[in-house]
Amino acid sequence: MSEHIILVEDEIKLAQFLEMELNSKGYSVSIANDGVTGLILLRESSPDIAIFDWMLPGLSGVELCRHLRAMGSKIPIILLTAKDEVTSRVMGLDAGADDYVVKPFNIEELLARIRAHLRRHIEQDNRHLLIFEDLTLNCQSRQVFRGDRAIELTVKEFDLLEYLMSNPRQVFTKNQILEQVWGYDFVGDSNVIEVYVRYVRLKLEESKEKRLIYTVRGVGYVLREE
């Protein structure tokens, strides 16, 4: 699947040229020619990287940076700007931009910046992933997938699965799980572990997938292969 880029640029010919160049490199591109339309695009899609012109009608590129970061997005942002003063660069970076390219620029330089930021973003995302067999857990976004199937977990179900996936093939007693997932100050029945393990198993095996969480009789639980 090609990476998706949102480009917000009010110079129509430059936007068309950049779209053509980016398409030729295999990227899919969504274009807005003003800041307000750009913000709508950002809210309605999940791009892999965003490129904003600094000077835009409606909302400036700097304002778009602030909006995107306020939305919680961590995607890379590159600002296109005719401003090369230190104060302007600092303002853009403080607003949430990751990089800037001064106009006029060489298209190869922009493409190299895009590749570098996408590569770095992917590497950062991968550091938050736990993978075991066909099970994937994203510690940052708190998303869980069994193959391509998304699994909705409650907070404690997620925490339990994250703990087991962080230590695959290691057997944990109920007390160890209580301490690490529920906390040392937990007051209640240790049977809560059995209940939550059952809940998580049901969700992981909803489509008849093979079992990954096993009971070690008399000891506790383990995440392992068959």
Coordinates of C-alpha atoms in Angstrom, one line a residue:
M1 CA 0.0 0.0 0.0
S2 CA 1.4 3.4 -1.0
E3 CA 2.0 6.1 1.7
H4 CA -0.7 8.8 1.8
I5 CA 0.5 12.4 1.7
I6 CA -1.7 15.5 2.4
L7 CA -0.4 18.5 0.5
V8 CA -1.8 22.0 1.4
E9 CA -0.5 24.5 -1.1
D10 CA -2.3 27.5 -2.6
E11 CA 0.0 27.9 -5.6
I12 CA -2.0 25.8 -8.0
K13 CA 0.8 25.1 -10.5
L14 CA 3.2 24.1 -7.8
A15 CA 0.6 21.9 -6.2
Q16 CA -0.1 20.1 -9.5
F17 CA 3.7 19.7 -10.1
L18 CA 4.3 18.2 -6.7
E19 CA 1.3 15.9 -7.1
M20 CA 2.7 14.6 -10.4
E21 CA 6.1 14.1 -8.9
L22 CA 4.8 12.4 -5.8
N23 CA 2.5 10.1 -7.8
S24 CA 5.4 9.1 -10.0
K25 CA 7.2 7.9 -6.9
G26 CA 4.3 5.8 -5.8
Y27 CA 2.7 8.1 -3.2
S28 CA -1.0 8.8 -3.1
V29 CA -1.7 12.5 -2.7
S30 CA -4.7 14.5 -1.4
I31 CA -4.5 18.3 -2.1
A32 CA -6.1 21.3 -0.5
N33 CA -5.5 24.9 -1.7
D34 CA -6.4 26.6 1.5
G35 CA -5.9 26.0 5.2
V36 CA -9.5 25.4 6.1
T37 CA -10.0 22.7 3.4
G38 CA -6.6 21.3 4.5
L39 CA -7.8 21.0 8.1
I40 CA -11.0 19.2 6.9
L41 CA -8.8 16.7 4.9
L42 CA -6.7 16.1 8.0
R43 CA -9.7 15.4 10.2
E44 CA -11.3 13.0 7.6
S45 CA -8.2 10.9 6.7
S46 CA -5.1 9.4 8.3
P47 CA -2.1 10.5 6.2
D48 CA 1.4 9.2 6.6
I49 CA 2.9 12.6 6.2
A50 CA 1.7 16.2 5.7
I51 CA 3.2 19.0 3.7
F52 CA 2.0 22.6 4.3
D53 CA 2.9 25.8 2.7
W54 CA 3.6 28.5 5.3
M55 CA 1.4 31.2 3.8
L56 CA -2.1 29.9 3.1
P57 CA -5.6 31.5 2.9
G58 CA -7.8 30.7 5.7
L59 CA -5.3 29.1 8.1
S60 CA -1.6 29.3 7.8
G61 CA 0.7 26.3 7.7
V62 CA 1.8 27.1 11.2
E63 CA -1.8 27.1 12.4
L64 CA -2.4 23.8 10.6
C65 CA 0.6 22.4 12.5
R66 CA -0.9 23.4 15.8
H67 CA -4.3 22.0 14.9
L68 CA -2.8 18.7 13.8
R69 CA -0.7 18.3 17.0
A70 CA -3.8 19.3 19.1
M71 CA -5.7 16.5 17.4
G72 CA -3.0 14.1 18.9
S73 CA -1.4 13.3 15.5
K74 CA 2.3 12.4 15.5
I75 CA 2.7 12.2 11.7
P76 CA 5.7 14.0 10.2
I77 CA 5.0 17.6 9.0
I78 CA 7.1 19.4 6.5
L79 CA 6.6 23.2 6.0
L80 CA 7.3 24.8 2.6
T81 CA 8.3 28.4 3.2
A82 CA 9.9 31.4 1.7
K83 CA 10.9 32.5 5.2
D84 CA 14.5 31.5 6.0
E85 CA 14.9 33.7 9.1
V86 CA 15.9 31.8 12.3
T87 CA 12.8 33.2 14.2
S88 CA 10.5 31.9 11.5
R89 CA 12.1 28.5 11.5
V90 CA 11.8 28.3 15.3
M91 CA 8.2 29.4 15.1
G92 CA 7.4 26.6 12.7
L93 CA 9.2 23.9 14.7
D94 CA 7.6 25.1 18.0
A95 CA 4.2 24.8 16.3
G96 CA 4.9 21.1 15.6
A97 CA 6.6 21.0 12.3
D98 CA 9.3 18.3 11.9
D99 CA 11.2 20.0 9.0
Y100 CA 11.0 22.9 6.6
V101 CA 12.1 23.4 3.0
V102 CA 12.8 26.9 1.8
K103 CA 11.4 28.0 -1.6
P104 CA 12.5 27.7 -4.3
F105 CA 13.6 24.2 -3.6
N106 CA 14.9 21.2 -5.6
I107 CA 12.3 18.5 -5.9
E108 CA 14.9 15.8 -5.2
E109 CA 15.7 17.4 -1.8
L110 CA 12.0 17.4 -0.9
L111 CA 11.6 13.8 -1.9
A112 CA 14.7 12.9 0.2
R113 CA 13.2 14.7 3.2
I114 CA 9.9 12.8 2.7
R115 CA 11.6 9.5 2.6
A116 CA 13.7 10.2 5.7
H117 CA 10.7 11.3 7.8
L118 CA 8.6 8.4 6.7
R119 CA 11.4 5.9 7.5
R120 CA 11.9 7.5 10.9
H121 CA 8.2 7.5 11.6
I122 CA 7.9 3.8 10.7
E123 CA 10.8 2.9 12.9
Q124 CA 9.3 4.8 15.8
D125 CA 5.9 3.1 15.3
N126 CA 7.6 -0.3 15.3
R127 CA 9.1 0.3 18.7
H128 CA 5.6 0.5 20.1
L129 CA 4.6 -2.9 18.5
L130 CA 4.4 -6.2 20.3
I131 CA 4.0 -9.2 17.9
F132 CA 3.4 -12.8 18.6
E133 CA 2.3 -15.2 16.0
D134 CA -0.5 -13.4 14.1
L135 CA -1.3 -11.2 17.2
T136 CA -0.2 -7.5 17.1
L137 CA -0.5 -5.1 19.9
N138 CA 0.4 -1.4 19.6
C139 CA 1.3 -0.1 23.0
Q140 CA 1.0 3.6 22.0
S141 CA -2.4 3.5 20.1
R142 CA -3.7 0.6 22.3
Q143 CA -4.9 -1.2 19.2
V144 CA -4.9 -5.0 18.9
F145 CA -5.1 -7.1 15.8
R146 CA -5.4 -10.8 15.2
G147 CA -4.3 -11.0 11.6
D148 CA -6.3 -8.2 9.9
R149 CA -9.1 -8.4 12.5
A150 CA -9.3 -5.6 15.0
I151 CA -10.0 -6.6 18.6
E152 CA -11.7 -4.3 21.1
L153 CA -10.4 -4.7 24.6
T154 CA -11.2 -2.9 27.9
V155 CA -8.4 -1.1 29.7
K156 CA -7.6 -4.1 32.0
E157 CA -7.9 -6.7 29.2
F158 CA -5.4 -4.7 27.2
D159 CA -3.1 -4.3 30.1
L160 CA -3.2 -8.1 30.8
L161 CA -2.5 -8.9 27.2
E162 CA 0.3 -6.4 27.0
Y163 CA 2.0 -7.9 30.0
L164 CA 1.8 -11.4 28.6
M165 CA 3.0 -10.3 25.1
S166 CA 5.9 -8.4 26.7
N167 CA 7.0 -11.7 28.2
P168 CA 6.1 -14.5 25.8
R169 CA 6.6 -18.2 26.8
Q170 CA 7.1 -17.1 30.4
V171 CA 4.7 -18.6 33.0
F172 CA 3.2 -16.1 35.5
T173 CA 1.4 -16.8 38.7
K174 CA -1.9 -15.1 39.6
N175 CA -0.1 -13.0 42.2
Q176 CA 2.5 -11.8 39.7
I177 CA -0.2 -10.8 37.3
L178 CA -2.2 -9.1 40.0
E179 CA 0.9 -7.1 41.1
Q180 CA 2.0 -6.1 37.6
V181 CA -1.4 -5.4 36.0
W182 CA -3.7 -4.5 38.9
G183 CA -1.1 -3.1 41.2
Y184 CA 0.2 -3.9 44.7
D185 CA -2.7 -2.1 46.4
F186 CA -5.4 -4.3 44.7
V187 CA -8.0 -5.5 47.1
G188 CA -10.2 -8.3 45.8
D189 CA -10.4 -11.9 44.8
S190 CA -7.5 -13.4 42.7
N191 CA -10.2 -15.2 40.7
V192 CA -10.5 -11.9 38.8
I193 CA -7.5 -13.1 36.8
E194 CA -9.4 -16.2 35.6
V195 CA -12.3 -14.0 34.6
Y196 CA -10.2 -11.6 32.6
V197 CA -8.1 -14.4 31.0
R198 CA -11.4 -15.9 29.8
Y199 CA -12.6 -12.6 28.4
V200 CA -9.4 -12.0 26.5
R201 CA -9.4 -15.6 25.2
L202 CA -12.9 -15.3 23.9
K203 CA -12.0 -12.1 22.0
L204 CA -8.7 -13.5 20.6
E205 CA -10.5 -16.7 19.5
E206 CA -13.7 -15.2 18.3
S207 CA -13.1 -16.2 14.7
K208 CA -11.9 -19.7 15.7
E209 CA -8.3 -18.8 15.8
K210 CA -5.9 -21.1 17.6
R211 CA -5.3 -20.6 21.3
L212 CA -2.3 -18.4 22.4
I213 CA -3.0 -18.0 26.2
Y214 CA -2.7 -21.2 28.1
T215 CA -3.3 -22.3 31.7
V216 CA -0.5 -24.0 33.5
R217 CA -2.4 -26.0 36.1
G218 CA -1.4 -25.1 39.6
V219 CA 0.9 -22.3 38.5
G220 CA -0.7 -19.6 36.3
Y221 CA -0.8 -18.5 32.7
V222 CA 1.5 -18.2 29.7
L223 CA 1.4 -16.8 26.2
R224 CA 2.9 -19.4 23.9
E225 CA 2.5 -21.4 20.7
E226 CA 0.6 -24.7 20.6

